[in-house]
mmCIF file of C-alpha atoms in Angstrom:
data_model
loop_
_atom_site.group_PDB
_atom_site.id
_atom_site.type_symbol
_atom_site.label_atom_id
_atom_site.label_comp_id
_atom_site.label_asym_id
_atom_site.label_seq_id
_atom_site.Cartn_x
_atom_site.Cartn_y
_atom_site.Cartn_z
ATOM 1 C CA UNK Y 27 -17.047 -1.251 7.759
ATOM 2 C CA UNK Y 28 -17.054 0.617 4.437
ATOM 3 C CA UNK Y 29 -15.221 -0.427 1.267
ATOM 4 C CA UNK Y 30 -12.171 1.769 1.873
ATOM 5 C CA UNK Y 31 -11.922 0.660 5.477
ATOM 6 C CA UNK Y 32 -12.078 -3.028 4.665
ATOM 7 C CA UNK Y 33 -9.598 -2.724 1.827
ATOM 8 C CA UNK Y 34 -7.170 -1.045 4.197
ATOM 9 C CA UNK Y 35 -7.926 -3.456 7.016
ATOM 10 C CA UNK Y 36 -6.391 -6.380 5.137
ATOM 11 C CA UNK Y 37 -2.878 -5.290 4.115
ATOM 12 C CA UNK Y 38 -1.724 -4.081 7.509
ATOM 13 C CA UNK Y 39 1.952 -3.285 7.759
ATOM 14 C CA UNK Y 40 3.679 -6.353 9.170
ATOM 15 C CA UNK Y 41 7.408 -5.805 8.768
ATOM 16 C CA UNK Y 42 7.750 -2.579 6.785
ATOM 17 C CA UNK Y 43 11.072 -0.880 6.274
ATOM 18 C CA UNK Y 44 10.902 2.126 8.604
ATOM 19 C CA UNK Y 45 13.671 4.697 8.421
ATOM 20 C CA UNK Y 46 14.495 8.250 9.346
ATOM 21 C CA UNK Y 47 16.696 9.734 6.622
ATOM 22 C CA UNK Y 48 18.914 12.646 7.651
ATOM 23 C CA UNK Y 49 20.764 14.479 4.865
ATOM 24 C CA UNK Y 50 23.118 17.402 4.347
ATOM 25 C CA UNK Y 51 23.129 19.157 0.964
ATOM 26 C CA UNK Y 52 24.010 18.423 -1.728
ATOM 27 C CA UNK Y 53 22.282 15.047 -1.645
ATOM 28 C CA UNK Y 54 20.286 12.709 -3.848
ATOM 29 C CA UNK Y 55 19.337 9.036 -3.615
ATOM 30 C CA UNK Y 56 18.464 6.888 -6.619
ATOM 31 C CA UNK Y 57 15.521 4.535 -5.874
ATOM 32 C CA UNK Y 58 15.029 1.437 -8.024
ATOM 33 C CA UNK Y 59 13.639 -1.052 -5.505
ATOM 34 C CA UNK Y 60 10.082 -1.252 -6.989
ATOM 35 C CA UNK Y 61 8.488 -1.467 -3.528
ATOM 36 C CA UNK Y 62 4.682 -1.620 -3.975
ATOM 37 C CA UNK Y 63 4.079 1.466 -1.853
ATOM 38 C CA UNK Y 64 6.293 3.895 0.026
ATOM 39 C CA UNK Y 65 5.048 6.582 2.400
ATOM 40 C CA UNK Y 66 7.350 9.612 2.692
ATOM 41 C CA UNK Y 67 6.856 12.536 5.030
ATOM 42 C CA UNK Y 68 9.282 15.449 5.340
ATOM 43 C CA UNK Y 69 9.854 17.056 8.729
ATOM 44 C CA UNK Y 70 12.633 19.431 7.689
ATOM 45 C CA UNK Y 71 13.761 20.989 4.426
ATOM 46 C CA UNK Y 72 12.563 19.959 0.988
ATOM 47 C CA UNK Y 73 12.713 16.678 -0.884
ATOM 48 C CA UNK Y 74 12.336 16.704 -4.678
ATOM 49 C CA UNK Y 75 11.276 13.454 -6.353
ATOM 50 C CA UNK Y 76 12.472 13.346 -9.957
ATOM 51 C CA UNK Y 77 11.480 10.664 -12.451
ATOM 52 C CA UNK Y 78 13.521 9.698 -15.499
ATOM 53 C CA UNK Y 79 11.099 11.542 -17.784
ATOM 54 C CA UNK Y 80 11.842 14.814 -15.947
ATOM 55 C CA UNK Y 81 8.620 14.956 -13.897
ATOM 56 C CA UNK Y 82 9.238 16.353 -10.416
ATOM 57 C CA UNK Y 83 7.277 16.448 -7.148
ATOM 58 C CA UNK Y 84 8.234 18.729 -4.245
ATOM 59 C CA UNK Y 85 7.598 17.409 -0.745
ATOM 60 C CA UNK Y 86 7.858 19.941 2.085
ATOM 61 C CA UNK Y 87 7.099 19.763 5.819
ATOM 62 C CA UNK Y 88 3.415 18.990 6.247
ATOM 63 C CA UNK Y 89 3.269 16.896 3.058
ATOM 64 C CA UNK Y 90 2.943 13.143 2.804
ATOM 65 C CA UNK Y 91 3.984 11.512 -0.473
ATOM 66 C CA UNK Y 92 2.501 8.150 -1.489
ATOM 67 C CA UNK Y 93 4.899 6.601 -3.989
ATOM 68 C CA UNK Y 94 4.166 3.499 -6.054
ATOM 69 C CA UNK Y 95 7.125 1.357 -7.041
ATOM 70 C CA UNK Y 96 6.294 1.459 -10.716
ATOM 71 C CA UNK Y 97 9.075 3.731 -11.979
ATOM 72 C CA UNK Y 98 12.638 4.421 -10.774
ATOM 73 C CA UNK Y 99 13.189 7.920 -9.400
ATOM 74 C CA UNK Y 100 15.656 10.064 -7.499
ATOM 75 C CA UNK Y 101 14.876 11.965 -4.321
ATOM 76 C CA UNK Y 102 17.167 14.813 -3.375
ATOM 77 C CA UNK Y 103 17.574 18.438 -2.397
ATOM 78 C CA UNK Y 104 16.872 19.428 -5.995
ATOM 79 C CA UNK Y 105 16.509 17.847 -9.412
ATOM 80 C CA UNK Y 106 19.809 16.886 -11.014
ATOM 81 C CA UNK Y 107 21.937 16.609 -7.875
ATOM 82 C CA UNK Y 108 24.488 13.801 -8.138
ATOM 83 C CA UNK Y 109 23.542 10.637 -6.256
ATOM 84 C CA UNK Y 110 25.210 9.829 -2.963
ATOM 85 C CA UNK Y 111 23.568 6.394 -2.877
ATOM 86 C CA UNK Y 112 21.576 4.033 -5.064
ATOM 87 C CA UNK Y 113 18.990 1.504 -3.853
ATOM 88 C CA UNK Y 114 18.710 -1.300 -6.409
ATOM 89 C CA UNK Y 115 15.815 -3.568 -7.386
ATOM 90 C CA UNK Y 116 16.643 -5.933 -4.512
ATOM 91 C CA UNK Y 117 16.578 -3.167 -1.914
ATOM 92 C CA UNK Y 118 20.354 -3.174 -1.476
ATOM 93 C CA UNK Y 119 22.102 0.179 -1.054
ATOM 94 C CA UNK Y 120 25.296 1.017 -2.953
ATOM 95 C CA UNK Y 121 27.459 3.989 -3.785
ATOM 96 C CA UNK Y 122 26.827 5.574 -7.224
ATOM 97 C CA UNK Y 123 29.270 3.161 -8.878
ATOM 98 C CA UNK Y 124 27.297 0.173 -7.624
ATOM 99 C CA UNK Y 125 30.447 -1.534 -6.324
ATOM 100 C CA UNK Y 126 30.442 -0.627 -2.637
ATOM 101 C CA UNK Y 127 27.623 -1.130 -0.150
ATOM 102 C CA UNK Y 128 26.881 1.975 1.903
ATOM 103 C CA UNK Y 129 23.956 0.531 3.844
ATOM 104 C CA UNK Y 130 25.928 0.174 7.073
ATOM 105 C CA UNK Y 131 28.294 3.086 6.445
ATOM 106 C CA UNK Y 132 25.415 5.577 6.533
ATOM 107 C CA UNK Y 133 23.569 4.064 9.507
ATOM 108 C CA UNK Y 134 23.608 5.789 12.884
ATOM 109 C CA UNK Y 135 21.379 5.678 15.921
ATOM 110 C CA UNK Y 136 18.009 3.920 15.967
ATOM 111 C CA UNK Y 137 16.413 3.545 12.501
ATOM 112 C CA UNK Y 138 18.414 6.546 11.270
ATOM 113 C CA UNK Y 139 20.401 6.702 8.043
ATOM 114 C CA UNK Y 140 21.991 9.378 5.897
ATOM 115 C CA UNK Y 141 25.072 11.442 5.147
ATOM 116 C CA UNK Y 142 24.631 13.572 8.296
ATOM 117 C CA UNK Y 143 24.583 12.114 11.796
ATOM 118 C CA UNK Y 144 23.869 15.457 13.470
ATOM 119 C CA UNK Y 145 20.285 16.710 13.321
ATOM 120 C CA UNK Y 146 21.305 20.278 14.065
ATOM 121 C CA UNK Y 147 23.310 20.543 10.844
ATOM 122 C CA UNK Y 148 20.943 18.525 8.628
ATOM 123 C CA UNK Y 149 19.280 20.251 5.692
ATOM 124 C CA UNK Y 150 16.534 17.631 5.258
ATOM 125 C CA UNK Y 151 14.914 14.980 7.435
ATOM 126 C CA UNK Y 152 12.422 12.448 6.062
ATOM 127 C CA UNK Y 153 10.428 9.653 7.671
ATOM 128 C CA UNK Y 154 10.008 6.729 5.293
ATOM 129 C CA UNK Y 155 7.878 3.610 5.537
ATOM 130 C CA UNK Y 156 7.854 1.005 2.774
ATOM 131 C CA UNK Y 157 5.113 -1.601 2.469
ATOM 132 C CA UNK Y 158 5.844 -5.098 1.242
ATOM 133 C CA UNK Y 159 3.629 -6.733 -1.350
ATOM 134 C CA UNK Y 160 0.070 -7.314 -0.136
ATOM 135 C CA UNK Y 161 -2.509 -8.652 -2.572
ATOM 136 C CA UNK Y 162 -5.447 -7.042 -0.790
ATOM 137 C CA UNK Y 163 -4.046 -3.596 -1.526
ATOM 138 C CA UNK Y 164 -4.031 -4.025 -5.304
ATOM 139 C CA UNK Y 165 -7.262 -2.072 -5.793
ATOM 140 C CA UNK Y 166 -5.751 0.802 -3.848
ATOM 141 C CA UNK Y 167 -2.480 0.647 -5.760
ATOM 142 C CA UNK Y 168 -4.412 0.724 -9.017
ATOM 143 C CA UNK Y 169 -6.062 3.964 -7.880
ATOM 144 C CA UNK Y 170 -2.766 5.711 -7.138
ATOM 145 C CA UNK Y 171 -0.586 7.611 -9.569
ATOM 146 C CA UNK Y 172 3.112 6.867 -9.319
ATOM 147 C CA UNK Y 173 3.428 9.765 -6.856
ATOM 148 C CA UNK Y 174 0.616 11.446 -4.908
ATOM 149 C CA UNK Y 175 1.576 14.345 -2.641
ATOM 150 C CA UNK Y 176 -0.986 15.031 0.100
ATOM 151 C CA UNK Y 177 -0.707 18.297 2.077
ATOM 152 C CA UNK Y 178 -1.557 17.369 5.678
ATOM 153 C CA UNK Y 179 -0.310 20.433 7.531
ATOM 154 C CA UNK Y 180 0.671 20.035 11.168
ATOM 155 C CA UNK Y 181 -0.986 16.620 11.536
ATOM 156 C CA UNK Y 182 -0.375 14.979 14.935
ATOM 157 C CA UNK Y 183 0.347 11.596 13.294
ATOM 158 C CA UNK Y 184 3.539 12.970 11.768
ATOM 159 C CA UNK Y 185 4.750 14.185 15.145
ATOM 160 C CA UNK Y 186 3.945 10.830 16.744
ATOM 161 C CA UNK Y 187 5.792 8.932 14.025
ATOM 162 C CA UNK Y 188 8.785 11.251 14.336
ATOM 163 C CA UNK Y 189 8.950 10.649 18.086
ATOM 164 C CA UNK Y 190 8.467 6.888 17.906
ATOM 165 C CA UNK Y 191 10.722 6.016 14.968
ATOM 166 C CA UNK Y 192 13.908 6.708 16.981
ATOM 167 C CA UNK Y 193 12.751 4.835 20.081
ATOM 168 C CA UNK Y 194 13.864 1.308 20.937
ATOM 169 C CA UNK Y 195 11.181 0.152 23.353
ATOM 170 C CA UNK Y 196 9.237 -3.080 23.837
ATOM 171 C CA UNK Y 197 6.638 -3.637 21.082
ATOM 172 C CA UNK Y 198 8.080 -0.690 19.175
ATOM 173 C CA UNK Y 199 7.643 -2.390 15.814
ATOM 174 C CA UNK Y 200 3.922 -2.873 16.440
ATOM 175 C CA UNK Y 201 3.548 0.800 17.386
ATOM 176 C CA UNK Y 202 5.341 1.947 14.225
ATOM 177 C CA UNK Y 203 3.331 -0.419 12.028
ATOM 178 C CA UNK Y 204 0.041 0.994 13.270
ATOM 179 C CA UNK Y 205 1.223 4.594 12.970
ATOM 180 C CA UNK Y 206 2.296 3.943 9.377
ATOM 181 C CA UNK Y 207 -1.103 2.402 8.615
ATOM 182 C CA UNK Y 208 -2.904 5.401 10.128
ATOM 183 C CA UNK Y 209 -0.771 7.830 8.132
ATOM 184 C CA UNK Y 210 -1.488 5.914 4.917
ATOM 185 C CA UNK Y 211 -5.233 5.702 5.580
ATOM 186 C CA UNK Y 212 -5.433 9.396 6.468
ATOM 187 C CA UNK Y 213 -3.489 10.385 3.364
ATOM 188 C CA UNK Y 214 -5.580 8.193 1.059
ATOM 189 C CA UNK Y 215 -8.877 9.366 2.474
ATOM 190 C CA UNK Y 216 -7.882 13.024 2.364
ATOM 191 C CA UNK Y 217 -6.518 12.792 -1.173
ATOM 192 C CA UNK Y 218 -9.685 11.083 -2.445
ATOM 193 C CA UNK Y 219 -12.012 13.517 -0.726
ATOM 194 C CA UNK Y 220 -10.053 16.541 -1.938
ATOM 195 C CA UNK Y 221 -9.850 15.316 -5.535
ATOM 196 C CA UNK Y 222 -6.027 15.177 -5.635
ATOM 197 C CA UNK Y 223 -6.275 11.441 -6.154
ATOM 198 C CA UNK Y 224 -8.798 10.140 -8.655
ATOM 199 C CA UNK Y 225 -11.603 8.510 -6.709
ATOM 200 C CA UNK Y 226 -12.055 4.953 -7.897
ATOM 201 C CA UNK Y 227 -15.432 3.590 -8.943
ATOM 202 C CA UNK Y 228 -15.787 1.545 -5.761
ATOM 203 C CA UNK Y 229 -14.978 4.619 -3.642
ATOM 204 C CA UNK Y 230 -17.538 6.791 -5.422
ATOM 205 C CA UNK Y 231 -20.066 3.962 -5.258
ATOM 206 C CA UNK Y 232 -19.831 3.948 -1.476
ATOM 207 C CA UNK Y 233 -21.883 7.166 -1.341
ATOM 208 C CA UNK Y 234 -24.816 5.519 -3.165
ATOM 209 C CA UNK Y 235 -27.414 4.381 -0.596
ATOM 210 C CA UNK Y 236 -28.054 1.053 -2.314
ATOM 211 C CA UNK Y 237 -24.655 0.134 -3.753
ATOM 212 C CA UNK Y 238 -22.759 1.502 -0.769
ATOM 213 C CA UNK Y 239 -24.797 -0.731 1.521
ATOM 214 C CA UNK Y 240 -24.205 -3.711 -0.764
ATOM 215 C CA UNK Y 241 -20.449 -3.084 -0.712
ATOM 216 C CA UNK Y 242 -20.441 -2.932 3.084
ATOM 217 C CA UNK Y 243 -22.365 -6.202 3.262
ATOM 218 C CA UNK Y 244 -19.959 -7.950 0.885
ATOM 219 C CA UNK Y 245 -16.849 -6.673 2.624
ATOM 220 C CA UNK Y 246 -18.093 -7.388 6.129
ATOM 221 C CA UNK Y 247 -19.626 -10.765 5.243
ATOM 222 C CA UNK Y 248 -17.168 -12.197 2.772
ATOM 223 C CA UNK Y 249 -17.786 -15.694 4.173
ATOM 224 C CA UNK Y 250 -21.531 -15.538 3.538
ATOM 225 C CA UNK Y 251 -23.154 -17.500 0.676
ATOM 226 C CA UNK Y 252 -24.234 -14.413 -1.214
ATOM 227 C CA UNK Y 253 -26.367 -14.433 -4.337
ATOM 228 C CA UNK Y 254 -27.705 -11.448 -6.234
ATOM 229 C CA UNK Y 255 -31.141 -12.257 -4.790
ATOM 230 C CA UNK Y 256 -29.987 -12.403 -1.164
ATOM 231 C CA UNK Y 257 -27.888 -9.256 -1.559
ATOM 232 C CA UNK Y 258 -30.810 -7.421 -3.170
ATOM 233 C CA UNK Y 259 -33.104 -8.495 -0.338
ATOM 234 C CA UNK Y 260 -30.580 -7.293 2.242
ATOM 235 C CA UNK Y 261 -30.377 -3.889 0.550
ATOM 236 C CA UNK Y 262 -34.130 -3.584 0.050
ATOM 237 C CA UNK Y 263 -34.293 -3.469 -3.752
ATOM 238 C CA UNK Y 264 -35.053 -5.875 -6.565
ATOM 239 C CA UNK Y 265 -32.444 -8.099 -8.227
ATOM 240 C CA UNK Y 266 -32.682 -6.076 -11.436
ATOM 241 C CA UNK Y 267 -32.202 -2.725 -9.701
ATOM 242 C CA UNK Y 268 -29.240 -3.929 -7.649
ATOM 243 C CA UNK Y 269 -27.527 -5.613 -10.593
ATOM 244 C CA UNK Y 270 -27.942 -2.559 -12.818
ATOM 245 C CA UNK Y 271 -26.872 0.077 -10.263
ATOM 246 C CA UNK Y 272 -23.991 -1.993 -8.912
ATOM 247 C CA UNK Y 273 -22.568 -2.634 -12.382
ATOM 248 C CA UNK Y 274 -22.975 1.004 -13.420
ATOM 249 C CA UNK Y 275 -21.265 2.408 -10.317
ATOM 250 C CA UNK Y 276 -18.647 -0.254 -9.516
ATOM 251 C CA UNK Y 277 -17.840 -1.352 -13.059
ATOM 252 C CA UNK Y 278 -18.634 -5.048 -12.667
ATOM 253 C CA UNK Y 279 -21.580 -7.193 -11.469
ATOM 254 C CA UNK Y 280 -21.961 -7.892 -7.735
ATOM 255 C CA UNK Y 281 -20.897 -11.549 -7.849
ATOM 256 C CA UNK Y 282 -17.874 -10.800 -10.051
ATOM 257 C CA UNK Y 283 -16.818 -8.107 -7.583
ATOM 258 C CA UNK Y 284 -17.284 -10.528 -4.677
ATOM 259 C CA UNK Y 285 -15.165 -13.190 -6.375
ATOM 260 C CA UNK Y 286 -12.349 -10.715 -7.031
ATOM 261 C CA UNK Y 287 -12.489 -9.530 -3.435
ATOM 262 C CA UNK Y 288 -12.503 -13.091 -2.091
ATOM 263 C CA UNK Y 289 -9.491 -14.059 -4.202
ATOM 264 C CA UNK Y 290 -7.589 -10.966 -3.076
ATOM 265 C CA UNK Y 291 -8.273 -11.729 0.583
ATOM 266 C CA UNK Y 292 -7.380 -15.376 0.006
ATOM 267 C CA UNK Y 293 -4.054 -14.427 -1.556
ATOM 268 C CA UNK Y 294 -3.233 -12.404 1.534
ATOM 269 C CA UNK Y 295 -4.310 -15.237 3.859
ATOM 270 C CA UNK Y 296 -2.216 -17.770 1.952
ATOM 271 C CA UNK Y 297 0.866 -15.855 3.026
ATOM 272 C CA UNK Y 298 0.268 -17.192 6.539
ATOM 273 C CA UNK Y 299 1.674 -20.770 6.647
ATOM 274 C CA UNK Y 300 -0.259 -21.459 9.866
ATOM 275 C CA UNK Y 301 -3.590 -21.316 8.005
ATOM 276 C CA UNK Y 302 -4.669 -24.548 6.326
ATOM 277 C CA UNK Y 303 -6.231 -24.526 2.887
ATOM 278 C CA UNK Y 304 -9.530 -25.517 4.489
ATOM 279 C CA UNK Y 305 -9.326 -22.580 6.905
ATOM 280 C CA UNK Y 306 -8.593 -20.124 4.090
ATOM 281 C CA UNK Y 307 -11.460 -21.533 2.021
ATOM 282 C CA UNK Y 308 -13.888 -21.200 4.911
ATOM 283 C CA UNK Y 309 -12.841 -17.622 5.687
ATOM 284 C CA UNK Y 310 -13.495 -16.473 2.114
ATOM 285 C CA UNK Y 311 -16.836 -18.209 1.684
ATOM 286 C CA UNK Y 312 -16.073 -21.592 0.104
ATOM 287 C CA UNK Y 313 -17.487 -24.780 1.572
ATOM 288 C CA UNK Y 314 -14.634 -27.073 0.542
ATOM 289 C CA UNK Y 315 -10.925 -26.690 -0.272
ATOM 290 C CA UNK Y 316 -11.644 -28.223 -3.681
ATOM 291 C CA UNK Y 317 -14.210 -25.546 -4.593
ATOM 292 C CA UNK Y 318 -11.880 -22.823 -3.353
ATOM 293 C CA UNK Y 319 -8.867 -24.236 -5.227
ATOM 294 C CA UNK Y 320 -10.827 -24.422 -8.485
ATOM 295 C CA UNK Y 321 -12.008 -20.817 -8.120
ATOM 296 C CA UNK Y 322 -8.569 -19.556 -7.142
ATOM 297 C CA UNK Y 323 -6.861 -21.263 -10.074
ATOM 298 C CA UNK Y 324 -9.506 -20.014 -12.497
ATOM 299 C CA UNK Y 325 -9.123 -16.454 -11.225
ATOM 300 C CA UNK Y 326 -5.381 -16.303 -10.493
ATOM 301 C CA UNK Y 327 -3.980 -18.737 -13.026
ATOM 302 C CA UNK Y 328 -2.299 -20.947 -10.428
ATOM 303 C CA UNK Y 329 -3.376 -23.220 -7.585
ATOM 304 C CA UNK Y 330 -3.358 -21.985 -3.978
ATOM 305 C CA UNK Y 331 -0.526 -24.423 -3.198
ATOM 306 C CA UNK Y 332 1.586 -23.097 -6.079
ATOM 307 C CA UNK Y 333 0.817 -19.516 -5.094
ATOM 308 C CA UNK Y 334 1.780 -20.225 -1.479
ATOM 309 C CA UNK Y 335 5.087 -21.872 -2.419
ATOM 310 C CA UNK Y 336 6.107 -19.262 -5.010
ATOM 311 C CA UNK Y 337 8.466 -16.445 -4.013
ATOM 312 C CA UNK Y 338 6.402 -13.430 -2.955
ATOM 313 C CA UNK Y 339 7.495 -11.234 -5.856
ATOM 314 C CA UNK Y 340 6.756 -13.942 -8.438
ATOM 315 C CA UNK Y 341 3.348 -14.661 -6.900
ATOM 316 C CA UNK Y 342 2.470 -10.984 -6.865
ATOM 317 C CA UNK Y 343 3.426 -10.528 -10.509
ATOM 318 C CA UNK Y 344 1.423 -13.575 -11.590
ATOM 319 C CA UNK Y 345 -1.578 -12.391 -9.602
ATOM 320 C CA UNK Y 346 -1.385 -8.878 -11.022
ATOM 321 C CA UNK Y 347 -1.395 -10.258 -14.570
ATOM 322 C CA UNK Y 348 -4.397 -12.446 -13.766
ATOM 323 C CA UNK Y 349 -6.415 -9.700 -12.077
#
């Protein structure tokens, strides 16, 4: 598995907010929920994302927008349209005054919400999936601008998601989760390859025959007792060559990169209460819980137990500051 694949393999959608938004003009929704990542695809009409500094992004059918929750914005039929709803920092939905919840008032059908309950008279239809915090995805989030619009044309994934999002069948949540993941992966890969999204150092490094191989080995064998010498031997070069090329292309030495990757995976694993500290330590390459705890605290600024017991938002913020 390559670096992009393994980074995306960790933060799989588990319980994302999935919604079909159906609107009649004039309409606009104020978004302040700071969700780490939201995937928006438009199947009818036009959606205009407008940030407080006046920057706008048009999303039309065939586009997929990847939106980081770093700045509040409005999405509507055009910039400046009065809000019909406001989603606050807690994810609650209110009328523009903030005094009356409209979350249930605007719900209709299966996973459908908006000011128009009749598709035939709707001016805009959007499919929205919002990811919860996932530590493994931080490298990807760091690579994204606050809004990246990816033209994907008549991609079959969009049609599949549109069909499935309104169904209420057994295992439907699992189907939607995987479709959302595939749409995200496809959008990220296409935006990096086309140059619309700045390719990160680790993504560019993947094309190097030596460093790309080293990255694949580290990502696929995170539990291995790697050293610079063993990694160099596995890639067929000297320690000096590997250390120099890896640092130049990735931006940090091989073992520092491995530690960061291990701590990111560990943070994601700690979210599962069924996994013991010993099991997490073993899965990320540490022989004892004590050694793992010391490394985690040194890297994240808090013990694994404290990280596990902290509210998810607080843990994510502490981890981001320590990364």
